[in-house]
């Protein structure tokens, strides 16, 4: 019964022009050429598509380069802090090729970090650390530690 009512209502709506069938739509707007749908000639459309492909390739290449630069930075940081290397970073660097370099600002940061590490590990760096130490604080800590050890030994030893 519902089917019959639906069929009658839909046929009435079509007669008023509200419900064109899909066959009638195909006959009215037969446009299988995408260039005509875009309002361009065939040559313009092909040129446009070629430019889109070239731009996409350029974006992909830049993106891969940036990913490789980031991976290079991570590799440097892992080497610096002696962390395990990531195979994913190595793969990204290899995919970008041998021309992967860090940006200048990141190179400066790496060089500064290396300089700081070299200064800390040098004899002069150790002398500077000794100069910066507070002798009185060190004496107090040593005395406190010695008395704590002595007290612990006295508590454990019955002879003392």
Short mmCIF file of N, CA and C in Angstrom, two decimals:
data_model
loop_
_atom_site.label_atom_id
_atom_site.label_comp_id
_atom_site.label_asym_id
_atom_site.label_seq_id
_atom_site.Cartn_x
_atom_site.Cartn_y
_atom_site.Cartn_z
N UNK A 1 0.81 -1.18 0.00
CA UNK A 1 0.00 0.00 0.00
C UNK A 1 0.86 1.25 0.00
N UNK A 2 1.92 1.26 0.83
CA UNK A 2 2.81 2.41 0.89
C UNK A 2 3.50 2.61 -0.45
N UNK A 3 3.83 1.52 -1.09
CA UNK A 3 4.48 1.62 -2.39
C UNK A 3 3.57 2.31 -3.40
N UNK A 4 2.31 1.97 -3.40
CA UNK A 4 1.34 2.56 -4.32
C UNK A 4 1.20 4.06 -4.08
N UNK A 5 1.11 4.49 -2.84
CA UNK A 5 0.98 5.91 -2.52
C UNK A 5 2.25 6.65 -2.93
N UNK A 6 3.41 6.06 -2.64
CA UNK A 6 4.68 6.70 -2.99
C UNK A 6 4.80 6.86 -4.49
N UNK A 7 4.41 5.86 -5.23
CA UNK A 7 4.48 5.90 -6.69
C UNK A 7 3.55 6.98 -7.24
N UNK A 8 2.36 7.10 -6.70
CA UNK A 8 1.40 8.10 -7.18
C UNK A 8 1.90 9.51 -6.87
N UNK A 9 2.43 9.73 -5.67
CA UNK A 9 2.91 11.06 -5.28
C UNK A 9 4.13 11.44 -6.11
N UNK A 10 5.03 10.53 -6.32
CA UNK A 10 6.24 10.86 -7.08
C UNK A 10 5.91 11.14 -8.54
N UNK A 11 4.94 10.43 -9.10
CA UNK A 11 4.58 10.72 -10.49
C UNK A 11 3.93 12.10 -10.60
N UNK A 12 3.15 12.50 -9.60
CA UNK A 12 2.54 13.83 -9.61
C UNK A 12 3.61 14.92 -9.48
N UNK A 13 4.61 14.69 -8.66
CA UNK A 13 5.69 15.66 -8.47
C UNK A 13 6.50 15.81 -9.75
N UNK A 14 6.73 14.70 -10.46
CA UNK A 14 7.47 14.77 -11.71
C UNK A 14 6.71 15.56 -12.76
N UNK A 15 5.39 15.45 -12.74
CA UNK A 15 4.60 16.18 -13.72
C UNK A 15 4.67 17.69 -13.46
N UNK A 16 4.88 18.10 -12.24
CA UNK A 16 5.05 19.52 -11.94
C UNK A 16 6.48 20.00 -12.22
N UNK A 17 7.43 19.09 -12.49
CA UNK A 17 8.80 19.47 -12.81
C UNK A 17 9.73 19.42 -11.62
N UNK A 18 9.30 18.88 -10.49
CA UNK A 18 10.16 18.82 -9.32
C UNK A 18 11.10 17.64 -9.33
N UNK A 19 10.80 16.62 -10.05
CA UNK A 19 11.61 15.40 -9.98
C UNK A 19 12.00 14.90 -11.34
N UNK A 20 13.02 15.49 -11.93
CA UNK A 20 13.51 14.99 -13.21
C UNK A 20 14.21 13.67 -12.98
N UNK A 21 14.00 12.76 -13.89
CA UNK A 21 14.68 11.48 -13.75
C UNK A 21 16.13 11.62 -14.17
N UNK A 22 16.94 10.65 -13.82
CA UNK A 22 18.36 10.72 -14.13
C UNK A 22 18.61 10.60 -15.63
N UNK A 23 17.70 9.93 -16.35
CA UNK A 23 17.86 9.81 -17.81
C UNK A 23 17.68 11.17 -18.47
N UNK A 24 16.74 11.94 -17.98
CA UNK A 24 16.49 13.26 -18.56
C UNK A 24 17.65 14.20 -18.27
N UNK A 25 18.27 14.08 -17.12
CA UNK A 25 19.42 14.92 -16.78
C UNK A 25 20.58 14.61 -17.70
N UNK A 26 20.81 13.35 -17.99
CA UNK A 26 21.93 12.97 -18.87
C UNK A 26 21.74 13.53 -20.27
N UNK A 27 20.52 13.53 -20.75
CA UNK A 27 20.26 14.04 -22.09
C UNK A 27 20.49 15.54 -22.18
N UNK A 28 20.14 16.27 -21.13
CA UNK A 28 20.25 17.72 -21.15
C UNK A 28 21.68 18.20 -21.04
N UNK A 29 22.50 17.63 -20.20
CA UNK A 29 23.86 18.13 -19.98
C UNK A 29 24.90 17.10 -20.34
N UNK A 30 25.03 16.75 -21.58
CA UNK A 30 25.99 15.75 -22.03
C UNK A 30 27.36 16.40 -22.17
N UNK A 31 28.17 16.33 -21.10
CA UNK A 31 29.49 16.94 -21.11
C UNK A 31 30.49 15.94 -20.54
N UNK A 32 31.02 15.07 -21.40
CA UNK A 32 31.98 14.07 -20.94
C UNK A 32 33.41 14.59 -21.00
N UNK A 33 33.63 15.74 -21.62
CA UNK A 33 34.96 16.32 -21.73
C UNK A 33 35.25 17.19 -20.51
N UNK A 34 36.26 16.84 -19.70
CA UNK A 34 36.54 17.65 -18.50
C UNK A 34 37.02 19.05 -18.84
N UNK A 35 37.66 19.24 -19.98
CA UNK A 35 38.12 20.57 -20.38
C UNK A 35 36.94 21.49 -20.62
N UNK A 36 35.91 20.98 -21.27
CA UNK A 36 34.73 21.79 -21.52
C UNK A 36 34.01 22.09 -20.22
N UNK A 37 34.03 21.15 -19.30
CA UNK A 37 33.39 21.39 -18.01
C UNK A 37 34.10 22.50 -17.23
N UNK A 38 35.40 22.63 -17.41
CA UNK A 38 36.18 23.67 -16.75
C UNK A 38 36.13 25.00 -17.50
N UNK A 39 35.59 24.99 -18.71
CA UNK A 39 35.52 26.21 -19.52
C UNK A 39 36.83 26.53 -20.19
N UNK A 40 37.61 25.52 -20.55
CA UNK A 40 38.90 25.70 -21.20
C UNK A 40 38.94 24.89 -22.48
N UNK A 41 39.91 25.22 -23.31
CA UNK A 41 40.14 24.38 -24.49
C UNK A 41 40.93 23.16 -24.04
N UNK A 42 41.01 22.20 -24.93
CA UNK A 42 41.70 20.95 -24.60
C UNK A 42 43.18 21.21 -24.28
N UNK A 43 43.84 22.08 -25.05
CA UNK A 43 45.26 22.37 -24.84
C UNK A 43 45.48 23.10 -23.51
N UNK A 44 44.58 24.04 -23.21
CA UNK A 44 44.70 24.76 -21.94
C UNK A 44 44.53 23.81 -20.76
N UNK A 45 43.59 22.91 -20.90
CA UNK A 45 43.33 21.95 -19.83
C UNK A 45 44.53 21.02 -19.62
N UNK A 46 45.14 20.55 -20.71
CA UNK A 46 46.31 19.69 -20.60
C UNK A 46 47.48 20.43 -19.97
N UNK A 47 47.68 21.69 -20.35
CA UNK A 47 48.74 22.51 -19.77
C UNK A 47 48.48 22.71 -18.27
N UNK A 48 47.25 22.97 -17.91
CA UNK A 48 46.86 23.15 -16.52
C UNK A 48 47.14 21.88 -15.71
N UNK A 49 46.76 20.73 -16.25
CA UNK A 49 47.00 19.47 -15.57
C UNK A 49 48.50 19.19 -15.41
N UNK A 50 49.28 19.53 -16.45
CA UNK A 50 50.73 19.33 -16.39
C UNK A 50 51.34 20.22 -15.30
N UNK A 51 50.88 21.46 -15.20
CA UNK A 51 51.37 22.37 -14.16
C UNK A 51 51.01 21.86 -12.77
N UNK A 52 49.81 21.32 -12.63
CA UNK A 52 49.41 20.76 -11.34
C UNK A 52 50.33 19.61 -10.92
N UNK A 53 50.65 18.75 -11.87
CA UNK A 53 51.52 17.61 -11.58
C UNK A 53 52.92 18.09 -11.20
N UNK A 54 53.44 19.09 -11.94
CA UNK A 54 54.77 19.62 -11.63
C UNK A 54 54.80 20.27 -10.25
N UNK A 55 53.78 21.04 -9.92
CA UNK A 55 53.72 21.68 -8.60
C UNK A 55 53.64 20.64 -7.49
N UNK A 56 52.88 19.59 -7.73
CA UNK A 56 52.77 18.52 -6.73
C UNK A 56 54.11 17.84 -6.53
N UNK A 57 54.84 17.60 -7.62
CA UNK A 57 56.16 16.98 -7.51
C UNK A 57 57.13 17.88 -6.76
N UNK A 58 57.08 19.19 -7.02
CA UNK A 58 57.95 20.13 -6.31
C UNK A 58 57.63 20.15 -4.82
N UNK A 59 56.34 20.17 -4.49
CA UNK A 59 55.95 20.16 -3.08
C UNK A 59 56.41 18.88 -2.40
N UNK A 60 56.26 17.76 -3.09
CA UNK A 60 56.69 16.48 -2.51
C UNK A 60 58.21 16.46 -2.29
N UNK A 61 58.95 17.01 -3.24
CA UNK A 61 60.41 17.04 -3.11
C UNK A 61 60.83 17.94 -1.94
N UNK A 62 60.19 19.09 -1.81
CA UNK A 62 60.51 19.99 -0.69
C UNK A 62 60.16 19.33 0.63
N UNK A 63 59.03 18.66 0.66
CA UNK A 63 58.60 17.98 1.89
C UNK A 63 59.59 16.88 2.27
N UNK A 64 60.03 16.11 1.29
CA UNK A 64 61.00 15.04 1.56
C UNK A 64 62.32 15.64 2.04
N UNK A 65 62.71 16.78 1.47
CA UNK A 65 63.94 17.44 1.89
C UNK A 65 63.84 17.90 3.34
N UNK A 66 62.70 18.50 3.70
CA UNK A 66 62.50 18.96 5.07
C UNK A 66 62.51 17.78 6.05
N UNK A 67 61.86 16.68 5.66
CA UNK A 67 61.84 15.51 6.51
C UNK A 67 63.25 14.97 6.72
N UNK A 68 64.05 14.98 5.65
CA UNK A 68 65.43 14.50 5.75
C UNK A 68 66.26 15.43 6.64
N UNK A 69 66.04 16.74 6.54
CA UNK A 69 66.76 17.68 7.40
C UNK A 69 66.42 17.44 8.86
N UNK A 70 65.16 17.23 9.14
CA UNK A 70 64.76 16.95 10.52
C UNK A 70 65.37 15.63 11.01
N UNK A 71 65.39 14.64 10.13
CA UNK A 71 65.98 13.35 10.50
C UNK A 71 67.47 13.51 10.77
N UNK A 72 68.15 14.34 9.98
CA UNK A 72 69.57 14.60 10.19
C UNK A 72 69.80 15.24 11.55
N UNK A 73 68.95 16.19 11.89
CA UNK A 73 69.07 16.83 13.20
C UNK A 73 68.86 15.81 14.32
N UNK A 74 67.87 14.95 14.16
CA UNK A 74 67.63 13.93 15.18
C UNK A 74 68.83 13.00 15.31
N UNK A 75 69.46 12.67 14.17
CA UNK A 75 70.63 11.80 14.21
C UNK A 75 71.76 12.48 14.98
N UNK A 76 71.96 13.78 14.73
CA UNK A 76 72.99 14.52 15.46
C UNK A 76 72.72 14.53 16.96
N UNK A 77 71.46 14.77 17.31
CA UNK A 77 71.11 14.80 18.72
C UNK A 77 71.27 13.43 19.37
N UNK A 78 70.93 12.38 18.64
CA UNK A 78 71.09 11.03 19.19
C UNK A 78 72.56 10.70 19.39
N UNK A 79 73.40 11.17 18.45
CA UNK A 79 74.83 10.94 18.62
C UNK A 79 75.35 11.71 19.82
N UNK A 80 74.90 12.94 19.96
CA UNK A 80 75.37 13.78 21.05
C UNK A 80 75.02 13.19 22.40
N UNK A 81 73.79 12.73 22.56
CA UNK A 81 73.33 12.21 23.84
C UNK A 81 73.44 10.69 23.93
N UNK A 82 74.11 10.10 22.96
CA UNK A 82 74.37 8.65 22.95
C UNK A 82 73.10 7.83 23.07
N UNK A 83 72.10 8.21 22.29
CA UNK A 83 70.83 7.48 22.27
C UNK A 83 70.85 6.50 21.10
N UNK A 84 70.02 5.47 21.14
CA UNK A 84 69.99 4.51 20.03
C UNK A 84 69.49 5.17 18.74
N UNK A 85 70.08 4.77 17.64
CA UNK A 85 69.73 5.34 16.35
C UNK A 85 68.39 4.78 15.86
N UNK A 86 67.72 5.55 15.03
CA UNK A 86 66.43 5.15 14.49
C UNK A 86 66.59 4.76 13.02
N UNK A 87 66.07 3.61 12.69
CA UNK A 87 66.13 3.16 11.30
C UNK A 87 65.27 4.04 10.40
N UNK A 88 64.19 4.56 10.95
CA UNK A 88 63.29 5.43 10.20
C UNK A 88 64.02 6.70 9.74
N UNK A 89 64.82 7.28 10.62
CA UNK A 89 65.58 8.48 10.25
C UNK A 89 66.59 8.17 9.15
N UNK A 90 67.26 7.05 9.28
CA UNK A 90 68.22 6.66 8.25
C UNK A 90 67.55 6.49 6.89
N UNK A 91 66.36 5.88 6.89
CA UNK A 91 65.62 5.69 5.64
C UNK A 91 65.21 7.03 5.02
N UNK A 92 64.78 7.97 5.85
CA UNK A 92 64.38 9.28 5.33
C UNK A 92 65.56 10.02 4.72
N UNK A 93 66.71 9.90 5.34
CA UNK A 93 67.90 10.55 4.81
C UNK A 93 68.31 9.92 3.48
N UNK A 94 68.23 8.61 3.40
CA UNK A 94 68.59 7.92 2.15
C UNK A 94 67.61 8.25 1.04
N UNK A 95 66.33 8.41 1.35
CA UNK A 95 65.33 8.71 0.33
C UNK A 95 65.56 10.09 -0.27
N UNK A 96 66.05 11.03 0.54
CA UNK A 96 66.27 12.39 0.05
C UNK A 96 67.56 12.50 -0.74
N UNK A 97 68.45 11.54 -0.62
CA UNK A 97 69.69 11.59 -1.36
C UNK A 97 70.84 12.09 -0.48
N UNK A 98 71.98 12.30 -1.14
CA UNK A 98 73.17 12.71 -0.40
C UNK A 98 73.25 14.21 -0.16
N UNK A 99 72.36 14.98 -0.74
CA UNK A 99 72.44 16.43 -0.64
C UNK A 99 71.70 16.98 0.57
N UNK A 100 71.53 16.18 1.61
CA UNK A 100 70.82 16.62 2.80
C UNK A 100 71.79 17.42 3.68
N UNK A 101 71.41 18.63 3.96
CA UNK A 101 72.19 19.47 4.85
C UNK A 101 71.25 20.11 5.86
N UNK A 102 71.81 20.43 6.99
CA UNK A 102 71.02 21.14 7.99
C UNK A 102 70.88 22.60 7.58
N UNK A 103 69.77 23.22 7.89
CA UNK A 103 69.66 24.66 7.66
C UNK A 103 70.72 25.40 8.48
N UNK A 104 71.05 26.61 8.06
CA UNK A 104 72.14 27.36 8.68
C UNK A 104 71.93 27.57 10.17
N UNK A 105 70.72 27.91 10.57
CA UNK A 105 70.48 28.16 11.99
C UNK A 105 70.67 26.90 12.82
N UNK A 106 70.29 25.74 12.28
CA UNK A 106 70.48 24.49 13.00
C UNK A 106 71.95 24.10 13.01
N UNK A 107 72.67 24.40 11.92
CA UNK A 107 74.10 24.12 11.89
C UNK A 107 74.82 24.93 12.96
N UNK A 108 74.42 26.20 13.12
CA UNK A 108 75.03 27.04 14.15
C UNK A 108 74.78 26.46 15.53
N UNK A 109 73.55 25.97 15.75
CA UNK A 109 73.24 25.38 17.05
C UNK A 109 74.10 24.15 17.31
N UNK A 110 74.28 23.31 16.31
CA UNK A 110 75.08 22.10 16.48
C UNK A 110 76.53 22.46 16.76
N UNK A 111 77.05 23.45 16.02
CA UNK A 111 78.44 23.87 16.22
C UNK A 111 78.63 24.46 17.61
N UNK A 112 77.67 25.27 18.05
CA UNK A 112 77.75 25.85 19.39
C UNK A 112 77.73 24.76 20.46
N UNK A 113 76.88 23.76 20.29
CA UNK A 113 76.82 22.67 21.25
C UNK A 113 78.14 21.89 21.28
N UNK A 114 78.72 21.67 20.11
CA UNK A 114 79.99 20.95 20.05
C UNK A 114 81.09 21.77 20.72
N UNK A 115 81.09 23.08 20.50
CA UNK A 115 82.09 23.94 21.13
C UNK A 115 81.95 23.90 22.65
N UNK A 116 80.71 23.96 23.14
CA UNK A 116 80.49 23.90 24.57
C UNK A 116 80.96 22.57 25.15
N UNK A 117 80.70 21.48 24.46
CA UNK A 117 81.13 20.17 24.93
C UNK A 117 82.65 20.08 24.96
N UNK A 118 83.30 20.63 23.93
CA UNK A 118 84.76 20.60 23.90
C UNK A 118 85.35 21.42 25.04
N UNK A 119 84.73 22.58 25.33
CA UNK A 119 85.21 23.42 26.42
C UNK A 119 85.06 22.70 27.76
N UNK A 120 83.93 22.02 27.95
CA UNK A 120 83.71 21.32 29.21
C UNK A 120 84.69 20.17 29.38
N UNK A 121 85.05 19.51 28.30
CA UNK A 121 85.93 18.36 28.39
C UNK A 121 87.40 18.74 28.42
N UNK A 122 87.73 19.96 28.12
CA UNK A 122 89.14 20.38 28.10
C UNK A 122 89.63 20.63 29.52
N UNK A 123 90.94 20.77 29.67
CA UNK A 123 91.55 21.03 30.98
C UNK A 123 91.12 22.40 31.48
N UNK A 124 91.03 23.37 30.57
CA UNK A 124 90.61 24.71 30.96
C UNK A 124 89.18 24.70 31.50
N UNK A 125 88.36 23.90 30.93
CA UNK A 125 86.98 23.78 31.41
C UNK A 125 86.93 23.23 32.82
N UNK A 126 87.80 22.27 33.11
CA UNK A 126 87.86 21.72 34.47
C UNK A 126 88.38 22.75 35.45
N UNK A 127 89.38 23.53 35.03
CA UNK A 127 89.88 24.59 35.90
C UNK A 127 88.81 25.63 36.19
N UNK A 128 88.02 25.98 35.20
CA UNK A 128 86.95 26.94 35.41
C UNK A 128 85.91 26.39 36.38
N UNK A 129 85.63 25.11 36.27
CA UNK A 129 84.68 24.49 37.21
C UNK A 129 85.22 24.51 38.63
N UNK A 130 86.53 24.30 38.77
CA UNK A 130 87.15 24.33 40.09
C UNK A 130 87.06 25.74 40.67
N UNK A 131 87.27 26.75 39.83
CA UNK A 131 87.21 28.13 40.30
C UNK A 131 85.79 28.51 40.73
N UNK A 132 84.81 27.97 40.07
CA UNK A 132 83.43 28.30 40.38
C UNK A 132 82.91 27.59 41.63
N UNK A 133 83.63 26.61 42.12
CA UNK A 133 83.17 25.86 43.29
C UNK A 133 83.37 26.70 44.55
N UNK A 134 82.45 26.52 45.48
CA UNK A 134 82.52 27.19 46.77
C UNK A 134 83.22 26.25 47.75
N UNK A 135 84.42 26.62 48.15
CA UNK A 135 85.24 25.76 48.99
C UNK A 135 84.58 25.52 50.35
N UNK A 136 83.97 26.55 50.92
CA UNK A 136 83.34 26.39 52.23
C UNK A 136 82.20 25.38 52.18
N UNK A 137 81.41 25.42 51.12
CA UNK A 137 80.30 24.48 50.97
C UNK A 137 80.82 23.05 50.84
N UNK A 138 81.91 22.90 50.10
CA UNK A 138 82.50 21.56 49.93
C UNK A 138 83.01 21.04 51.27
N UNK A 139 83.66 21.91 52.05
CA UNK A 139 84.16 21.50 53.37
C UNK A 139 83.02 21.07 54.28
N UNK A 140 81.92 21.85 54.27
CA UNK A 140 80.77 21.51 55.10
C UNK A 140 80.17 20.17 54.71
N UNK A 141 80.03 19.94 53.39
CA UNK A 141 79.47 18.67 52.93
C UNK A 141 80.37 17.51 53.32
N UNK A 142 81.68 17.70 53.17
CA UNK A 142 82.61 16.63 53.51
C UNK A 142 82.56 16.34 55.01
N UNK A 143 82.53 17.37 55.82
CA UNK A 143 82.47 17.19 57.27
C UNK A 143 81.18 16.50 57.69
N UNK A 144 80.07 16.92 57.10
CA UNK A 144 78.78 16.32 57.41
C UNK A 144 78.76 14.85 57.03
N UNK A 145 79.27 14.54 55.86
CA UNK A 145 79.31 13.16 55.39
C UNK A 145 80.19 12.31 56.31
N UNK A 146 81.35 12.87 56.70
CA UNK A 146 82.26 12.13 57.59
C UNK A 146 81.62 11.84 58.94
N UNK A 147 80.93 12.85 59.47
CA UNK A 147 80.30 12.62 60.77
C UNK A 147 79.15 11.62 60.67
N UNK A 148 78.41 11.65 59.55
CA UNK A 148 77.33 10.68 59.36
C UNK A 148 77.87 9.27 59.27
N UNK A 149 78.99 9.09 58.57
CA UNK A 149 79.60 7.76 58.44
C UNK A 149 80.11 7.30 59.80
N UNK A 150 80.74 8.21 60.53
CA UNK A 150 81.27 7.87 61.86
C UNK A 150 80.15 7.47 62.81
N UNK A 151 79.04 8.21 62.75
CA UNK A 151 77.89 7.92 63.61
C UNK A 151 77.30 6.55 63.26
N UNK A 152 77.19 6.25 61.96
CA UNK A 152 76.65 4.96 61.54
C UNK A 152 77.56 3.83 61.98
N UNK A 153 78.87 4.04 61.90
CA UNK A 153 79.83 3.01 62.32
C UNK A 153 79.74 2.78 63.82
N UNK A 154 79.57 3.85 64.59
CA UNK A 154 79.47 3.72 66.04
C UNK A 154 78.21 2.96 66.44
N UNK A 155 77.11 3.23 65.69
CA UNK A 155 75.86 2.53 65.99
C UNK A 155 75.96 1.03 65.72
N UNK A 156 76.70 0.66 64.71
CA UNK A 156 76.82 -0.74 64.35
C UNK A 156 77.88 -1.47 65.17
N UNK A 157 78.90 -0.77 65.57
CA UNK A 157 80.00 -1.41 66.27
C UNK A 157 79.75 -1.31 67.79
N UNK A 158 79.86 -2.39 68.47
CA UNK A 158 79.61 -2.40 69.90
C UNK A 158 80.85 -1.99 70.70
N UNK A 159 82.01 -2.07 70.11
CA UNK A 159 83.23 -1.73 70.81
C UNK A 159 83.43 -0.21 70.91
N UNK A 160 82.96 0.53 69.98
CA UNK A 160 83.18 1.96 69.95
C UNK A 160 82.15 2.58 70.81
#
